[in-house]
GROMACS .gro file of C-alpha atoms in nm:
model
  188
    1UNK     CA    1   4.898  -2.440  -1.461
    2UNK     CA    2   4.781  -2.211  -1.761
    3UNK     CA    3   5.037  -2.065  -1.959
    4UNK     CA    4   4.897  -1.731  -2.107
    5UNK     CA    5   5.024  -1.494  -2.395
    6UNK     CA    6   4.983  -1.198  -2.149
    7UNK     CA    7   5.083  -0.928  -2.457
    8UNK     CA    8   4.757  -1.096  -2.629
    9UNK     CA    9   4.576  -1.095  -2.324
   10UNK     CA   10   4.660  -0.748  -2.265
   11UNK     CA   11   4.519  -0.689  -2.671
   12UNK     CA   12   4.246  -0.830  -2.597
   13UNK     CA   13   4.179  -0.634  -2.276
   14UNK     CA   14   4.190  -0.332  -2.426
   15UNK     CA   15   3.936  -0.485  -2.703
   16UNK     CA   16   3.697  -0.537  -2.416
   17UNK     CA   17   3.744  -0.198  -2.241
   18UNK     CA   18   3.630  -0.088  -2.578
   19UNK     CA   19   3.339  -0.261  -2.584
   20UNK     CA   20   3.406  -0.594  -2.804
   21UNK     CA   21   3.202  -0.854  -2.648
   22UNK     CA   22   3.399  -1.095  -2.879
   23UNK     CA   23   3.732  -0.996  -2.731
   24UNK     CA   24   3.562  -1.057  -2.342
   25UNK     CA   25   3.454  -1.412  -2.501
   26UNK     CA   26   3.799  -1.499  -2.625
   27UNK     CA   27   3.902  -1.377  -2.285
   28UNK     CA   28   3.633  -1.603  -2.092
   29UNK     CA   29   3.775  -1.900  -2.336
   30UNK     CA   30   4.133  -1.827  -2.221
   31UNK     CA   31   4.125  -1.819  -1.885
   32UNK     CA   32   3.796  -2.016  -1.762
   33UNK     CA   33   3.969  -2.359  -1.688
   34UNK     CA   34   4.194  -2.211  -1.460
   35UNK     CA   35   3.936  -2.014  -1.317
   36UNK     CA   36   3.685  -2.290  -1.235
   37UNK     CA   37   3.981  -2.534  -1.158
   38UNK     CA   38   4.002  -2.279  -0.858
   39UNK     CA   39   3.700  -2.190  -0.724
   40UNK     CA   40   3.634  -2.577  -0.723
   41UNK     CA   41   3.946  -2.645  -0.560
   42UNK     CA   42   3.839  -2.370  -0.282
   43UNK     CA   43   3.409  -2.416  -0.248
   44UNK     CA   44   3.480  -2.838  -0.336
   45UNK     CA   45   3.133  -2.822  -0.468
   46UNK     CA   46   3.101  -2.863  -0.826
   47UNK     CA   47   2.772  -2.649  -0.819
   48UNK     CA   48   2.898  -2.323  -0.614
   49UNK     CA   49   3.233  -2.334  -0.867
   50UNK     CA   50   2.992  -2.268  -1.113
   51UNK     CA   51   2.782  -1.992  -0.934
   52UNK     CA   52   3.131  -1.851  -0.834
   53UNK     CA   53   3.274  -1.842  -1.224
   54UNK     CA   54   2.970  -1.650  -1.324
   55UNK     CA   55   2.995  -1.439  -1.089
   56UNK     CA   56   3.354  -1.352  -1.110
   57UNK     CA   57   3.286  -1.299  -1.515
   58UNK     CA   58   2.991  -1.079  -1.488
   59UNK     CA   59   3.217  -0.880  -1.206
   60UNK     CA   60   3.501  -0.855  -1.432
   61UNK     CA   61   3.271  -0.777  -1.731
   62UNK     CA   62   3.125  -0.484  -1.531
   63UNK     CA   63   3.437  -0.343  -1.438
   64UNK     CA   64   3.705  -0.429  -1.706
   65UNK     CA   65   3.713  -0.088  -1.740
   66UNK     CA   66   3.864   0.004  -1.440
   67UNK     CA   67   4.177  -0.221  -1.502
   68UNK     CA   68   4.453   0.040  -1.589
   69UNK     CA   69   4.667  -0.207  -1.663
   70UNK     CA   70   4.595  -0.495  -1.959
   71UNK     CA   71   4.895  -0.706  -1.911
   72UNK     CA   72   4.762  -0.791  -1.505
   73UNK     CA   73   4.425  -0.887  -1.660
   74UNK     CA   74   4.512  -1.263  -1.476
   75UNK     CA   75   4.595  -1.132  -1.189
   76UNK     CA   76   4.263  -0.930  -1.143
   77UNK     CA   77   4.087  -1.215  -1.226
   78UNK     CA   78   4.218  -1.435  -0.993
   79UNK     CA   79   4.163  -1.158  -0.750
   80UNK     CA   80   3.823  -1.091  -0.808
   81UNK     CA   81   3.749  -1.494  -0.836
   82UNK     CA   82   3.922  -1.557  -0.470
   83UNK     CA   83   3.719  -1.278  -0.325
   84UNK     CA   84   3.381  -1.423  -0.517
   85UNK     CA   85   3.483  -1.724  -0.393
   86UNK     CA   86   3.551  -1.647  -0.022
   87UNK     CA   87   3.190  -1.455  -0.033
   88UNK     CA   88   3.028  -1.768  -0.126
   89UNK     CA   89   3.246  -1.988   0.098
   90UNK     CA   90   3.151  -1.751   0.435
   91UNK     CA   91   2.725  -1.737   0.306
   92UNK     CA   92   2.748  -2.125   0.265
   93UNK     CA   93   2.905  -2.185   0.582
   94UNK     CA   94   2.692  -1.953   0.749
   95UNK     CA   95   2.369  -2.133   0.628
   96UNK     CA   96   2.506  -2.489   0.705
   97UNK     CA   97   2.587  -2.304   1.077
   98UNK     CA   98   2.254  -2.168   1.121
   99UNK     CA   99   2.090  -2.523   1.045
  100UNK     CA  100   2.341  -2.679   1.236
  101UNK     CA  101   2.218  -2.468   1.524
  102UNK     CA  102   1.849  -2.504   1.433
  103UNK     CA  103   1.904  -2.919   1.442
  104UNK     CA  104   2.087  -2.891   1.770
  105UNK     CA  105   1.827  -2.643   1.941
  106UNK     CA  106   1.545  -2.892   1.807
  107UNK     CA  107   1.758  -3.157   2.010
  108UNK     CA  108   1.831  -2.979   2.302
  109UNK     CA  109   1.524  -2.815   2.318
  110UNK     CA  110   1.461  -2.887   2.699
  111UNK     CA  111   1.875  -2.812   2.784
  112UNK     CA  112   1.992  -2.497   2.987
  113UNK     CA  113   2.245  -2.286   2.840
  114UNK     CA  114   2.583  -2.237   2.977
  115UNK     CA  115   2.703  -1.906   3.012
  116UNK     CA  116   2.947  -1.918   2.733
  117UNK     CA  117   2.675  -2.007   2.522
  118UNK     CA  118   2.462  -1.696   2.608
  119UNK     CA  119   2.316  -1.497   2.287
  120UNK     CA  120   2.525  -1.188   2.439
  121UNK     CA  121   2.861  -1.446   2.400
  122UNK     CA  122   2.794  -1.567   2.087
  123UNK     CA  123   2.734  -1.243   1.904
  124UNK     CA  124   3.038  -1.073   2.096
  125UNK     CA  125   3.237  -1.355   1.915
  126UNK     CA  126   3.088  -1.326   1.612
  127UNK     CA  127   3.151  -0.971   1.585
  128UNK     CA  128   3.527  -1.050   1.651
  129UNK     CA  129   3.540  -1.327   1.360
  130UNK     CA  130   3.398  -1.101   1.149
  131UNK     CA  131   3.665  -0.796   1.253
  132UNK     CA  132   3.958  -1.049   1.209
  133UNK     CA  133   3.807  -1.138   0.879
  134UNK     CA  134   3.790  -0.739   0.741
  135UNK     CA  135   4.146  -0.767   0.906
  136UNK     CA  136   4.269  -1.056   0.690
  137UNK     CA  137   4.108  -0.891   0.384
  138UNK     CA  138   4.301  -0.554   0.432
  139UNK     CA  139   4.581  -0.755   0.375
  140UNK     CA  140   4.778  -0.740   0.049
  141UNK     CA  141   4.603  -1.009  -0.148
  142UNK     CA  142   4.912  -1.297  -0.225
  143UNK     CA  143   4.937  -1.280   0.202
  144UNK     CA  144   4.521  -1.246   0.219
  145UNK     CA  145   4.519  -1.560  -0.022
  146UNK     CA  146   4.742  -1.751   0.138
  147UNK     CA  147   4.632  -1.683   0.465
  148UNK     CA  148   4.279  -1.806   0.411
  149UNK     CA  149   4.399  -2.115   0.211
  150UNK     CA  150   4.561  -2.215   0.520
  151UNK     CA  151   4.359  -2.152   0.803
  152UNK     CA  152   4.033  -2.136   0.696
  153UNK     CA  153   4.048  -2.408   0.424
  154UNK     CA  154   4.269  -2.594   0.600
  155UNK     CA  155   4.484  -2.652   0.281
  156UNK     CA  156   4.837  -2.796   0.290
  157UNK     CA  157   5.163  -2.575   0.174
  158UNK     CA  158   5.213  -2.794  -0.116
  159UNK     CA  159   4.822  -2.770  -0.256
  160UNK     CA  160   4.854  -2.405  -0.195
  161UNK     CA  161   5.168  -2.349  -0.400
  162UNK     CA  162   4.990  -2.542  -0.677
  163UNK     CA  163   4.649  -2.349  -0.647
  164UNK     CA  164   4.857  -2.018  -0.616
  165UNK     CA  165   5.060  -2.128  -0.937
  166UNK     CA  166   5.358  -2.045  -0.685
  167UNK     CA  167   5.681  -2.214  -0.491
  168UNK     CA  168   5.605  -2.333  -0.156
  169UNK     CA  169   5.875  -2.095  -0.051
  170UNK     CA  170   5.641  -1.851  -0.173
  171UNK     CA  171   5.425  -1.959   0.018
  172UNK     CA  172   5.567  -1.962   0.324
  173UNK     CA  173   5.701  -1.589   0.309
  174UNK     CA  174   5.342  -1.511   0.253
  175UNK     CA  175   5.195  -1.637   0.519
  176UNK     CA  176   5.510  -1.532   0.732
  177UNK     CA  177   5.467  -1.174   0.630
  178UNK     CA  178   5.066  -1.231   0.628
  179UNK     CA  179   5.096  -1.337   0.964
  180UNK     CA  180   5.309  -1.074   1.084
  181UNK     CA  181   5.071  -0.762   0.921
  182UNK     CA  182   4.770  -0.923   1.094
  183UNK     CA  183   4.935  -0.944   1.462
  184UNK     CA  184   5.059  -0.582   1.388
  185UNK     CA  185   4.679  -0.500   1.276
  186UNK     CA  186   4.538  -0.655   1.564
  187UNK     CA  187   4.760  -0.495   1.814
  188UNK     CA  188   4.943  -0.862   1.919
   0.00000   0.00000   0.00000
């Protein structure tokens, strides 16, 4: 993984919060390949990594200001490229459901529904993905991270650790303690 200067980070931070586009370029240059190397790792689609780096650069632009804190500039970032990320991630996988669901009505145009398959069913369970979701995401963000790493990308310990720039021990806890907040969240 990247190995920053944070205490130059952090200078050039404050450059940016006072309005040097030059010292947001020099922090683009810094921390892009770690950046990208993530949200490819997490969308594995070269072309939404992309969308997802822009978008995690214009957010930070916007709001660099609001950082009270130069030296955790990484941190943010990371934070602000998961979420990005995860965004993306959820609209793409929505849109491949919905065709999905198109193709499969187009092929089963003539089939009866079970009742488990009802539009009333499906949009009660939809609603509680989405809850459990807003649940996951009230989590603090190493457990949040880790959390949907695992289960919703399916990613192994190891891969996570790496991704997280973390030990797998690390990684463990968090999903231990992640997994613990969420039963205690959703009343389990």
């Amino acid at each position: 993984m990247a190995s920053y200067d944070y205490q130059y980070l952090a200078h050039l931070v404050r450059r940016a919060q006072a309005g040097s586009s030059d010292a947001f370029a020099e922090l683009y240059v810094a921390t892009y390949q770690q950046q990208y190397a993530f949200s490819y790792r997490y969308l594995q689609d070269e072309f939404l990594a992309q969308d997802a780096i822009q978008e995690t650069y214009i957010l930070a632009l916007k709001n660099i200001t609001t950082l009270c804190d130069p030296l955790v500039f990484v941190s943010w970032l990371n934070q602000i490229n998961m979420r990005v990320c995860f965004a993306m991630y959820q609209k793409e996988r929505k849109h491949n459901a919905e065709l999905d669901r198109y193709e499969q009505s187009q092929l089963d145009h003539s089939k009866n529904r079970g009742e488990n398959e009802s539009p009333e069913f499906l949009v009660m369970k939809k609603d509680e993905q989405e809850y459990v979701i807003n649940q996951i995401l009230a989590l603090p963000f190493s457990e949040s991270q880790a959390i949907f790493l695992r289960y919703y990308r399916n990613m192994k310990v190891g891969d996570i650790a790496r991704m997280m720039d973390i030990s797998q021990s690390s990684v463990k806890r968090y999903l231990t303690n992640g997994r613990k907040m969420l039963a205690q969240r959703l009343g389990k």
